[in-house]
Amino acid sequence: MVERIIAAGQTVLLRDGYEKASTNRVAQEAGISPGSLYQYFPDKDSILNAVIDRYSDELSARLTKVLADRLDLPGPELVRATLEGLLEALAENVEFLRLVVEQLPRAQFGDKAAATEQRVSDLVSTYLVLQPSARVQDPAAAAWLLVRLVEHVTVQYVLERPAIAEHLFIDELTRIVTSYLGPTTRPR
């Protein structure tokens, strides 16, 4: 029943937008009474939190797997594989991504995104610590910057669909990230 309500919540959110989404509309979409819905979710935002949690968990699991499975690769190969995985994951549901970015209040639904960003930042930081050729002074700070740079540019690429071929986008963003990480001696 919970999964049915969450799926209905995502459908209503996509169809009607955040402002017009309501528990009554979600209940109707799920084919249940509002009273039945309230046994599982007390209000609209709790349903939307569950929808966002599911979406974030799916994205996070995919991206974490891509990173964790490839931490032993050289920098450019790791960056390329990560970008390909991220683009693939984001492109699966562009309209939902657009809704999350453009309509949902970050202050209300941003905890899950922040947790995902932190998990990915931790993996990137670990990678940087293990790479003696990385030219970063502070791996945690560099990871924070890189994760947010890649996230923002990639999300905008998926949403805006500029006249840039995907392989060229990946090549150029890989070049940007790897030039930042390129070999040099790390200050002591």
PDB file of C-alpha atoms in Angstrom:
ATOM      1  CA  MET A   1       0.000   0.000   0.000  1.00  0.00           C
ATOM      2  CA  VAL A   2       2.821   2.411   0.885  1.00  0.00           C
ATOM      3  CA  GLU A   3       4.533   1.823  -2.466  1.00  0.00           C
ATOM      4  CA  ARG A   4       1.229   2.408  -4.246  1.00  0.00           C
ATOM      5  CA  ILE A   5       0.780   5.726  -2.451  1.00  0.00           C
ATOM      6  CA  ILE A   6       4.355   6.792  -3.212  1.00  0.00           C
ATOM      7  CA  ALA A   7       3.938   5.916  -6.900  1.00  0.00           C
ATOM      8  CA  ALA A   8       0.656   7.851  -6.974  1.00  0.00           C
ATOM      9  CA  GLY A   9       2.377  10.765  -5.229  1.00  0.00           C
ATOM     10  CA  GLN A  10       5.034  10.886  -7.940  1.00  0.00           C
ATOM     11  CA  THR A  11       2.376  10.737 -10.675  1.00  0.00           C
ATOM     12  CA  VAL A  12       0.373  13.567  -9.098  1.00  0.00           C
ATOM     13  CA  LEU A  13       3.490  15.628  -8.527  1.00  0.00           C
ATOM     14  CA  LEU A  14       4.489  15.272 -12.172  1.00  0.00           C
ATOM     15  CA  ARG A  15       1.004  15.878 -13.513  1.00  0.00           C
ATOM     16  CA  ASP A  16      -0.152  18.688 -11.209  1.00  0.00           C
ATOM     17  CA  GLY A  17       3.049  20.218  -9.807  1.00  0.00           C
ATOM     18  CA  TYR A  18       4.013  20.779  -6.192  1.00  0.00           C
ATOM     19  CA  GLU A  19       1.551  23.582  -5.434  1.00  0.00           C
ATOM     20  CA  LYS A  20      -1.512  21.723  -6.765  1.00  0.00           C
ATOM     21  CA  ALA A  21      -0.582  18.295  -5.402  1.00  0.00           C
ATOM     22  CA  SER A  22      -2.814  17.264  -2.498  1.00  0.00           C
ATOM     23  CA  THR A  23      -3.524  14.216  -0.374  1.00  0.00           C
ATOM     24  CA  ASN A  24      -6.962  13.928  -2.017  1.00  0.00           C
ATOM     25  CA  ARG A  25      -5.414  13.848  -5.486  1.00  0.00           C
ATOM     26  CA  VAL A  26      -2.832  11.274  -4.374  1.00  0.00           C
ATOM     27  CA  ALA A  27      -5.540   9.105  -2.783  1.00  0.00           C
ATOM     28  CA  GLN A  28      -7.624   9.296  -5.942  1.00  0.00           C
ATOM     29  CA  GLU A  29      -4.627   8.385  -8.118  1.00  0.00           C
ATOM     30  CA  ALA A  30      -3.810   5.467  -5.804  1.00  0.00           C
ATOM     31  CA  GLY A  31      -7.419   4.282  -5.923  1.00  0.00           C
ATOM     32  CA  ILE A  32      -7.917   4.531  -2.170  1.00  0.00           C
ATOM     33  CA  SER A  33      -9.899   6.722   0.176  1.00  0.00           C
ATOM     34  CA  PRO A  34      -8.246   9.760   1.777  1.00  0.00           C
ATOM     35  CA  GLY A  35      -8.829   8.084   5.153  1.00  0.00           C
ATOM     36  CA  SER A  36      -6.804   5.062   4.045  1.00  0.00           C
ATOM     37  CA  LEU A  37      -4.015   7.329   2.838  1.00  0.00           C
ATOM     38  CA  TYR A  38      -3.874   9.059   6.230  1.00  0.00           C
ATOM     39  CA  GLN A  39      -3.163   5.713   7.900  1.00  0.00           C
ATOM     40  CA  TYR A  40       0.234   5.809   6.174  1.00  0.00           C
ATOM     41  CA  PHE A  41       0.978   9.490   5.576  1.00  0.00           C
ATOM     42  CA  PRO A  42      -0.244  12.415   7.710  1.00  0.00           C
ATOM     43  CA  ASP A  43       0.002  15.086   4.972  1.00  0.00           C
ATOM     44  CA  LYS A  44       1.076  16.003   1.453  1.00  0.00           C
ATOM     45  CA  ASP A  45       4.649  16.805   2.417  1.00  0.00           C
ATOM     46  CA  SER A  46       5.201  13.421   4.060  1.00  0.00           C
ATOM     47  CA  ILE A  47       4.146  11.748   0.806  1.00  0.00           C
ATOM     48  CA  LEU A  48       6.395  14.041  -1.198  1.00  0.00           C
ATOM     49  CA  ASN A  49       9.256  13.342   1.205  1.00  0.00           C
ATOM     50  CA  ALA A  50       8.792   9.621   0.534  1.00  0.00           C
ATOM     51  CA  VAL A  51       8.759  10.264  -3.228  1.00  0.00           C
ATOM     52  CA  ILE A  52      11.951  12.335  -2.990  1.00  0.00           C
ATOM     53  CA  ASP A  53      13.560   9.766  -0.677  1.00  0.00           C
ATOM     54  CA  ARG A  54      12.908   6.992  -3.165  1.00  0.00           C
ATOM     55  CA  TYR A  55      14.239   9.054  -6.090  1.00  0.00           C
ATOM     56  CA  SER A  56      17.312  10.165  -4.122  1.00  0.00           C
ATOM     57  CA  ASP A  57      18.013   6.642  -2.881  1.00  0.00           C
ATOM     58  CA  GLU A  58      17.874   5.279  -6.429  1.00  0.00           C
ATOM     59  CA  LEU A  59      20.212   7.979  -7.772  1.00  0.00           C
ATOM     60  CA  SER A  60      22.547   7.656  -4.821  1.00  0.00           C
ATOM     61  CA  ALA A  61      22.768   3.877  -5.081  1.00  0.00           C
ATOM     62  CA  ARG A  62      23.565   4.035  -8.785  1.00  0.00           C
ATOM     63  CA  LEU A  63      26.181   6.752  -8.456  1.00  0.00           C
ATOM     64  CA  THR A  64      27.776   5.237  -5.361  1.00  0.00           C
ATOM     65  CA  LYS A  65      28.049   1.889  -7.157  1.00  0.00           C
ATOM     66  CA  VAL A  66      29.662   3.503 -10.207  1.00  0.00           C
ATOM     67  CA  LEU A  67      32.202   5.253  -7.983  1.00  0.00           C
ATOM     68  CA  ALA A  68      32.861   2.378  -5.583  1.00  0.00           C
ATOM     69  CA  ASP A  69      33.343  -0.134  -8.409  1.00  0.00           C
ATOM     70  CA  ARG A  70      35.875   2.104 -10.143  1.00  0.00           C
ATOM     71  CA  LEU A  71      37.968   3.699  -7.394  1.00  0.00           C
ATOM     72  CA  ASP A  72      40.995   1.793  -8.687  1.00  0.00           C
ATOM     73  CA  LEU A  73      40.807   3.403 -12.146  1.00  0.00           C
ATOM     74  CA  PRO A  74      43.083   6.261 -13.191  1.00  0.00           C
ATOM     75  CA  GLY A  75      41.520   9.703 -12.740  1.00  0.00           C
ATOM     76  CA  PRO A  76      40.282  10.374 -16.287  1.00  0.00           C
ATOM     77  CA  GLU A  77      38.695   6.929 -16.585  1.00  0.00           C
ATOM     78  CA  LEU A  78      37.011   7.269 -13.188  1.00  0.00           C
ATOM     79  CA  VAL A  79      35.688  10.737 -14.032  1.00  0.00           C
ATOM     80  CA  ARG A  80      34.406   9.575 -17.425  1.00  0.00           C
ATOM     81  CA  ALA A  81      32.675   6.500 -15.962  1.00  0.00           C
ATOM     82  CA  THR A  82      31.109   8.619 -13.215  1.00  0.00           C
ATOM     83  CA  LEU A  83      29.833  11.217 -15.674  1.00  0.00           C
ATOM     84  CA  GLU A  84      28.391   8.535 -17.940  1.00  0.00           C
ATOM     85  CA  GLY A  85      26.636   6.891 -14.983  1.00  0.00           C
ATOM     86  CA  LEU A  86      25.322  10.200 -13.684  1.00  0.00           C
ATOM     87  CA  LEU A  87      24.014  11.290 -17.090  1.00  0.00           C
ATOM     88  CA  GLU A  88      22.326   7.935 -17.603  1.00  0.00           C
ATOM     89  CA  ALA A  89      20.665   8.061 -14.176  1.00  0.00           C
ATOM     90  CA  LEU A  90      19.479  11.661 -14.536  1.00  0.00           C
ATOM     91  CA  ALA A  91      18.195  11.159 -18.077  1.00  0.00           C
ATOM     92  CA  GLU A  92      15.888   8.312 -17.032  1.00  0.00           C
ATOM     93  CA  ASN A  93      13.288  10.699 -15.653  1.00  0.00           C
ATOM     94  CA  VAL A  94      14.039  14.196 -16.916  1.00  0.00           C
ATOM     95  CA  GLU A  95      10.597  15.586 -16.116  1.00  0.00           C
ATOM     96  CA  PHE A  96      10.812  14.469 -12.491  1.00  0.00           C
ATOM     97  CA  LEU A  97      14.334  15.906 -12.231  1.00  0.00           C
ATOM     98  CA  ARG A  98      13.009  19.187 -13.635  1.00  0.00           C
ATOM     99  CA  LEU A  99      10.212  19.218 -11.081  1.00  0.00           C
ATOM    100  CA  VAL A 100      12.627  18.542  -8.206  1.00  0.00           C
ATOM    101  CA  VAL A 101      15.015  21.281  -9.319  1.00  0.00           C
ATOM    102  CA  GLU A 102      12.459  23.900 -10.309  1.00  0.00           C
ATOM    103  CA  GLN A 103       9.444  23.404  -8.040  1.00  0.00           C
ATOM    104  CA  LEU A 104      10.340  21.710  -4.782  1.00  0.00           C
ATOM    105  CA  PRO A 105      11.536  23.924  -1.955  1.00  0.00           C
ATOM    106  CA  ARG A 106      15.171  22.939  -1.292  1.00  0.00           C
ATOM    107  CA  ALA A 107      14.856  23.940   2.364  1.00  0.00           C
ATOM    108  CA  GLN A 108      12.039  21.449   2.838  1.00  0.00           C
ATOM    109  CA  PHE A 109      13.282  18.543   0.723  1.00  0.00           C
ATOM    110  CA  GLY A 110      17.024  19.218   0.610  1.00  0.00           C
ATOM    111  CA  ASP A 111      18.178  16.961   3.463  1.00  0.00           C
ATOM    112  CA  LYS A 112      18.134  13.884   1.256  1.00  0.00           C
ATOM    113  CA  ALA A 113      20.078  15.647  -1.508  1.00  0.00           C
ATOM    114  CA  ALA A 114      22.618  16.878   1.023  1.00  0.00           C
ATOM    115  CA  ALA A 115      23.059  13.353   2.396  1.00  0.00           C
ATOM    116  CA  THR A 116      23.602  11.987  -1.107  1.00  0.00           C
ATOM    117  CA  GLU A 117      26.089  14.741  -1.910  1.00  0.00           C
ATOM    118  CA  GLN A 118      27.946  13.956   1.317  1.00  0.00           C
ATOM    119  CA  ARG A 119      28.165  10.213   0.531  1.00  0.00           C
ATOM    120  CA  VAL A 120      29.545  10.944  -2.920  1.00  0.00           C
ATOM    121  CA  SER A 121      31.906  13.601  -1.508  1.00  0.00           C
ATOM    122  CA  ASP A 122      33.222  11.057   0.995  1.00  0.00           C
ATOM    123  CA  LEU A 123      33.972   8.598  -1.804  1.00  0.00           C
ATOM    124  CA  VAL A 124      35.692  11.273  -3.893  1.00  0.00           C
ATOM    125  CA  SER A 125      37.682  12.430  -0.870  1.00  0.00           C
ATOM    126  CA  THR A 126      38.811   8.840  -0.231  1.00  0.00           C
ATOM    127  CA  TYR A 127      39.868   8.553  -3.858  1.00  0.00           C
ATOM    128  CA  LEU A 128      41.870  11.794  -3.586  1.00  0.00           C
ATOM    129  CA  VAL A 129      43.617  10.628  -0.422  1.00  0.00           C
ATOM    130  CA  LEU A 130      44.609   7.390  -2.168  1.00  0.00           C
ATOM    131  CA  GLN A 131      45.984   9.226  -5.225  1.00  0.00           C
ATOM    132  CA  PRO A 132      49.482  10.470  -4.476  1.00  0.00           C
ATOM    133  CA  SER A 133      49.498  12.436  -7.755  1.00  0.00           C
ATOM    134  CA  ALA A 134      46.365  14.455  -6.914  1.00  0.00           C
ATOM    135  CA  ARG A 135      47.271  18.107  -6.564  1.00  0.00           C
ATOM    136  CA  VAL A 136      44.814  19.102  -3.885  1.00  0.00           C
ATOM    137  CA  GLN A 137      45.696  20.576  -0.526  1.00  0.00           C
ATOM    138  CA  ASP A 138      42.558  19.412   1.233  1.00  0.00           C
ATOM    139  CA  PRO A 139      40.885  16.290  -0.227  1.00  0.00           C
ATOM    140  CA  ALA A 140      37.602  16.890   1.617  1.00  0.00           C
ATOM    141  CA  ALA A 141      37.345  20.482   0.356  1.00  0.00           C
ATOM    142  CA  ALA A 142      38.291  19.447  -3.185  1.00  0.00           C
ATOM    143  CA  ALA A 143      35.711  16.650  -3.098  1.00  0.00           C
ATOM    144  CA  TRP A 144      32.998  19.058  -1.939  1.00  0.00           C
ATOM    145  CA  LEU A 145      33.795  21.444  -4.802  1.00  0.00           C
ATOM    146  CA  LEU A 146      34.058  18.730  -7.443  1.00  0.00           C
ATOM    147  CA  VAL A 147      30.821  17.000  -6.467  1.00  0.00           C
ATOM    148  CA  ARG A 148      28.814  20.196  -6.577  1.00  0.00           C
ATOM    149  CA  LEU A 149      30.453  21.381  -9.805  1.00  0.00           C
ATOM    150  CA  VAL A 150      29.758  18.110 -11.583  1.00  0.00           C
ATOM    151  CA  GLU A 151      26.259  17.853 -10.122  1.00  0.00           C
ATOM    152  CA  HIS A 152      25.230  21.348 -11.148  1.00  0.00           C
ATOM    153  CA  VAL A 153      26.687  21.272 -14.647  1.00  0.00           C
ATOM    154  CA  THR A 154      25.348  17.775 -15.334  1.00  0.00           C
ATOM    155  CA  VAL A 155      21.841  18.534 -14.077  1.00  0.00           C
ATOM    156  CA  GLN A 156      21.734  21.686 -16.208  1.00  0.00           C
ATOM    157  CA  TYR A 157      22.996  19.745 -19.237  1.00  0.00           C
ATOM    158  CA  VAL A 158      20.215  17.179 -18.818  1.00  0.00           C
ATOM    159  CA  LEU A 159      17.517  19.817 -18.276  1.00  0.00           C
ATOM    160  CA  GLU A 160      18.586  22.356 -20.901  1.00  0.00           C
ATOM    161  CA  ARG A 161      19.789  19.905 -23.576  1.00  0.00           C
ATOM    162  CA  PRO A 162      22.187  22.391 -25.177  1.00  0.00           C
ATOM    163  CA  ALA A 163      23.502  21.768 -28.681  1.00  0.00           C
ATOM    164  CA  ILE A 164      26.497  19.896 -27.289  1.00  0.00           C
ATOM    165  CA  ALA A 165      26.849  16.227 -28.136  1.00  0.00           C
ATOM    166  CA  GLU A 166      26.899  14.024 -25.042  1.00  0.00           C
ATOM    167  CA  HIS A 167      30.348  12.604 -25.839  1.00  0.00           C
ATOM    168  CA  LEU A 168      31.716  16.154 -26.178  1.00  0.00           C
ATOM    169  CA  PHE A 169      30.075  17.194 -22.896  1.00  0.00           C
ATOM    170  CA  ILE A 170      31.682  14.209 -21.163  1.00  0.00           C
ATOM    171  CA  ASP A 171      35.061  14.893 -22.799  1.00  0.00           C
ATOM    172  CA  GLU A 172      35.081  18.549 -21.772  1.00  0.00           C
ATOM    173  CA  LEU A 173      33.851  18.019 -18.226  1.00  0.00           C
ATOM    174  CA  THR A 174      36.350  15.173 -17.801  1.00  0.00           C
ATOM    175  CA  ARG A 175      39.091  17.550 -18.973  1.00  0.00           C
ATOM    176  CA  ILE A 176      37.980  20.230 -16.492  1.00  0.00           C
ATOM    177  CA  VAL A 177      37.876  17.839 -13.528  1.00  0.00           C
ATOM    178  CA  THR A 178      41.091  15.981 -14.366  1.00  0.00           C
ATOM    179  CA  SER A 179      43.021  19.199 -15.003  1.00  0.00           C
ATOM    180  CA  TYR A 180      42.084  20.229 -11.478  1.00  0.00           C
ATOM    181  CA  LEU A 181      43.293  16.890 -10.159  1.00  0.00           C
ATOM    182  CA  GLY A 182      46.289  16.597 -12.477  1.00  0.00           C
ATOM    183  CA  PRO A 183      49.669  15.400 -11.286  1.00  0.00           C
ATOM    184  CA  THR A 184      51.850  17.727  -9.337  1.00  0.00           C
ATOM    185  CA  THR A 185      53.245  17.647  -5.856  1.00  0.00           C
ATOM    186  CA  ARG A 186      50.839  18.125  -3.021  1.00  0.00           C
ATOM    187  CA  PRO A 187      51.809  21.008  -0.681  1.00  0.00           C
ATOM    188  CA  ARG A 188      52.865  19.753   2.711  1.00  0.00           C
TER     189      ARG A 188
END
